[in-house]
mmCIF file of C-alpha atoms in Angstrom:
data_model
loop_
_atom_site.group_PDB
_atom_site.id
_atom_site.type_symbol
_atom_site.label_atom_id
_atom_site.label_comp_id
_atom_site.label_asym_id
_atom_site.label_seq_id
_atom_site.Cartn_x
_atom_site.Cartn_y
_atom_site.Cartn_z
ATOM 1 C CA MET A 5 0.000 0.000 0.000
ATOM 2 C CA LEU A 6 1.353 3.403 -0.968
ATOM 3 C CA PHE A 7 -0.529 5.506 1.578
ATOM 4 C CA SER A 8 -1.556 5.072 5.167
ATOM 5 C CA ALA A 9 -4.847 6.300 6.565
ATOM 6 C CA ALA A 10 -2.954 8.903 8.623
ATOM 7 C CA ALA A 11 -1.919 10.678 5.427
ATOM 8 C CA SER A 12 -5.304 12.403 5.099
ATOM 9 C CA ALA A 13 -4.531 15.233 7.550
ATOM 10 C CA LYS A 14 -2.289 16.988 4.992
ATOM 11 C CA ASP A 15 -2.617 18.834 1.706
ATOM 12 C CA ILE A 16 -1.954 17.074 -1.603
ATOM 13 C CA VAL A 17 1.765 17.975 -1.718
ATOM 14 C CA ASP A 18 2.459 16.908 1.878
ATOM 15 C CA THR A 19 0.497 13.697 1.337
ATOM 16 C CA ALA A 20 2.580 12.852 -1.745
ATOM 17 C CA VAL A 21 5.847 13.696 0.031
ATOM 18 C CA SER A 22 5.006 11.516 3.045
ATOM 19 C CA ALA A 23 4.139 8.534 0.842
ATOM 20 C CA GLY A 24 7.750 8.288 -0.350
ATOM 21 C CA SER A 25 6.890 6.832 -3.771
ATOM 22 C CA PHE A 26 6.356 10.158 -5.556
ATOM 23 C CA ASN A 27 9.834 11.711 -5.383
ATOM 24 C CA THR A 28 9.936 12.405 -9.130
ATOM 25 C CA LEU A 29 6.447 13.930 -9.113
ATOM 26 C CA VAL A 30 7.282 16.141 -6.131
ATOM 27 C CA ALA A 31 10.562 17.279 -7.751
ATOM 28 C CA ALA A 32 8.675 18.087 -10.953
ATOM 29 C CA VAL A 33 5.966 20.015 -9.073
ATOM 30 C CA GLN A 34 8.725 22.024 -7.358
ATOM 31 C CA ALA A 35 10.565 22.696 -10.642
ATOM 32 C CA ALA A 36 7.304 23.810 -12.273
ATOM 33 C CA GLY A 37 6.506 26.222 -9.449
ATOM 34 C CA LEU A 38 3.220 24.455 -8.679
ATOM 35 C CA VAL A 39 3.765 23.706 -4.975
ATOM 36 C CA ASP A 40 1.788 26.736 -3.758
ATOM 37 C CA THR A 41 -1.037 25.938 -6.178
ATOM 38 C CA LEU A 42 -1.352 22.335 -4.976
ATOM 39 C CA LYS A 43 -1.125 23.477 -1.362
ATOM 40 C CA GLY A 44 -3.983 25.924 -2.053
ATOM 41 C CA ASP A 45 -7.616 25.589 -1.081
ATOM 42 C CA GLY A 46 -8.607 23.436 -4.038
ATOM 43 C CA PRO A 47 -10.292 21.119 -4.087
ATOM 44 C CA PHE A 48 -8.206 19.218 -6.618
ATOM 45 C CA THR A 49 -8.236 15.712 -8.014
ATOM 46 C CA VAL A 50 -4.692 14.593 -8.805
ATOM 47 C CA PHE A 51 -3.791 11.548 -10.878
ATOM 48 C CA ALA A 52 -0.376 10.941 -9.314
ATOM 49 C CA PRO A 53 2.166 8.865 -11.241
ATOM 50 C CA THR A 54 4.570 6.904 -9.043
ATOM 51 C CA ASP A 55 8.338 7.063 -9.427
ATOM 52 C CA GLU A 56 8.035 3.746 -11.269
ATOM 53 C CA ALA A 57 5.599 5.367 -13.726
ATOM 54 C CA PHE A 58 8.106 8.125 -14.466
ATOM 55 C CA SER A 59 10.825 5.510 -15.001
ATOM 56 C CA LYS A 60 8.762 4.043 -17.873
ATOM 57 C CA LEU A 61 9.211 7.247 -19.907
ATOM 58 C CA PRO A 62 11.951 7.205 -22.563
ATOM 59 C CA GLU A 63 15.414 7.792 -21.108
ATOM 60 C CA GLY A 64 16.170 11.474 -20.605
ATOM 61 C CA THR A 65 12.525 12.609 -20.731
ATOM 62 C CA VAL A 66 12.248 13.579 -17.074
ATOM 63 C CA GLU A 67 15.663 15.271 -17.031
ATOM 64 C CA ASN A 68 14.720 17.228 -20.145
ATOM 65 C CA LEU A 69 11.376 18.346 -18.684
ATOM 66 C CA LEU A 70 13.082 19.525 -15.488
ATOM 67 C CA LYS A 71 15.341 21.970 -17.381
ATOM 68 C CA PRO A 72 14.368 25.622 -16.752
ATOM 69 C CA GLU A 73 13.909 26.270 -20.480
ATOM 70 C CA ASN A 74 11.233 23.546 -20.617
ATOM 71 C CA LYS A 75 9.185 24.835 -17.661
ATOM 72 C CA ASP A 76 6.102 25.587 -19.801
ATOM 73 C CA GLN A 77 6.066 22.032 -21.149
ATOM 74 C CA LEU A 78 6.568 20.626 -17.634
ATOM 75 C CA VAL A 79 3.685 22.728 -16.306
ATOM 76 C CA ALA A 80 1.477 21.447 -19.142
ATOM 77 C CA VAL A 81 2.315 17.808 -18.392
ATOM 78 C CA LEU A 82 1.761 18.198 -14.651
ATOM 79 C CA THR A 83 -1.468 20.205 -14.862
ATOM 80 C CA TYR A 84 -2.812 17.552 -17.273
ATOM 81 C CA HIS A 85 -2.770 15.259 -14.205
ATOM 82 C CA VAL A 86 -5.039 17.619 -12.223
ATOM 83 C CA LEU A 87 -8.800 18.150 -12.312
ATOM 84 C CA PRO A 88 -10.510 21.063 -10.621
ATOM 85 C CA GLY A 89 -12.839 19.743 -7.919
ATOM 86 C CA LYS A 90 -12.812 16.556 -5.898
ATOM 87 C CA VAL A 91 -13.762 13.448 -7.873
ATOM 88 C CA MET A 92 -13.946 10.263 -5.817
ATOM 89 C CA SER A 93 -13.987 6.839 -7.445
ATOM 90 C CA GLY A 94 -17.614 6.339 -6.385
ATOM 91 C CA ASP A 95 -18.570 9.451 -8.368
ATOM 92 C CA ILE A 96 -17.592 7.812 -11.655
ATOM 93 C CA ALA A 97 -18.000 4.088 -10.957
ATOM 94 C CA GLY A 98 -19.544 2.363 -13.960
ATOM 95 C CA LYS A 99 -19.182 5.464 -16.148
ATOM 96 C CA THR A 100 -16.905 7.043 -18.691
ATOM 97 C CA ALA A 101 -16.025 10.716 -18.594
ATOM 98 C CA SER A 102 -13.865 13.263 -20.405
ATOM 99 C CA PRO A 103 -13.380 16.072 -17.886
ATOM 100 C CA THR A 104 -11.236 19.095 -18.685
ATOM 101 C CA THR A 105 -7.940 19.148 -16.802
ATOM 102 C CA VAL A 106 -6.313 22.236 -15.306
ATOM 103 C CA GLN A 107 -4.017 22.139 -18.371
ATOM 104 C CA GLY A 108 -7.071 22.731 -20.586
ATOM 105 C CA SER A 109 -7.320 19.429 -22.448
ATOM 106 C CA ALA A 110 -9.833 16.678 -21.755
ATOM 107 C CA VAL A 111 -8.651 13.428 -20.195
ATOM 108 C CA ALA A 112 -10.421 10.132 -20.934
ATOM 109 C CA ILE A 113 -11.586 8.291 -17.818
ATOM 110 C CA ASP A 114 -13.129 4.833 -18.085
ATOM 111 C CA ALA A 115 -14.529 3.332 -14.896
ATOM 112 C CA THR A 116 -16.736 0.716 -16.571
ATOM 113 C CA GLY A 117 -14.355 -2.237 -16.259
ATOM 114 C CA ALA A 118 -12.514 -4.042 -13.501
ATOM 115 C CA ALA A 119 -9.777 -1.393 -13.568
ATOM 116 C CA VAL A 120 -10.246 2.359 -13.867
ATOM 117 C CA THR A 121 -8.175 3.938 -16.627
ATOM 118 C CA VAL A 122 -7.133 7.531 -17.200
ATOM 119 C CA ASP A 123 -5.951 7.827 -20.801
ATOM 120 C CA ASP A 124 -3.335 5.018 -21.007
ATOM 121 C CA ALA A 125 -2.784 4.777 -17.241
ATOM 122 C CA THR A 126 -4.428 2.442 -14.765
ATOM 123 C CA VAL A 127 -5.500 3.660 -11.337
ATOM 124 C CA VAL A 128 -3.649 1.421 -8.866
ATOM 125 C CA GLN A 129 -4.915 3.099 -5.687
ATOM 126 C CA ALA A 130 -7.914 5.426 -5.500
ATOM 127 C CA ASP A 131 -9.427 7.897 -3.078
ATOM 128 C CA ILE A 132 -6.441 8.969 -1.003
ATOM 129 C CA GLY A 133 -7.933 11.902 0.826
ATOM 130 C CA ALA A 134 -6.093 15.149 1.457
ATOM 131 C CA ASP A 135 -7.279 18.329 3.129
ATOM 132 C CA ASN A 136 -7.619 20.050 -0.260
ATOM 133 C CA GLY A 137 -8.690 17.207 -2.531
ATOM 134 C CA VAL A 138 -8.012 13.619 -3.466
ATOM 135 C CA ILE A 139 -5.187 11.629 -5.041
ATOM 136 C CA HIS A 140 -5.617 8.656 -7.344
ATOM 137 C CA VAL A 141 -2.347 6.799 -7.922
ATOM 138 C CA ILE A 142 -1.649 5.868 -11.557
ATOM 139 C CA ASP A 143 0.932 3.516 -13.065
ATOM 140 C CA THR A 144 1.803 5.596 -16.144
ATOM 141 C CA VAL A 145 2.553 9.274 -16.785
ATOM 142 C CA ILE A 146 -0.225 10.652 -18.999
ATOM 143 C CA LEU A 147 0.688 13.214 -21.622
ATOM 144 C CA PRO A 148 -1.510 15.870 -23.207
ATOM 145 C CA LYS A 149 -1.709 15.967 -26.964
ATOM 146 C CA MET A 150 0.620 18.858 -27.773
#
């Protein structure tokens, strides 16, 4: 299990930091200047890729995105993982949806099968509560069509 029940008394960033399996995501959020946003009131729904998910990207992708000159692209990738509002798994169970992300593009969510998918990612742990929203852990970094 990636999160403990005690993690819910923190905002989304602190919850991700305390889990220990989102070091790459946290570093990217810091590099993109999004920490204050994700510590804000929200509520937010975050599809959080694990460190293992980031490691599946082609070699050099993460390092390239973290360069200061690529900040706009990094912000786009990260905000594609965020929905405004708090969407719990029970809200979409048995449905498909294409909500608009904070980045501005729609993401395809399919909760009709045994596993919930978000674009090409599978939700591996859902409904991790935070003071300002909810985290759903995904096994793949999702990328907006740019």
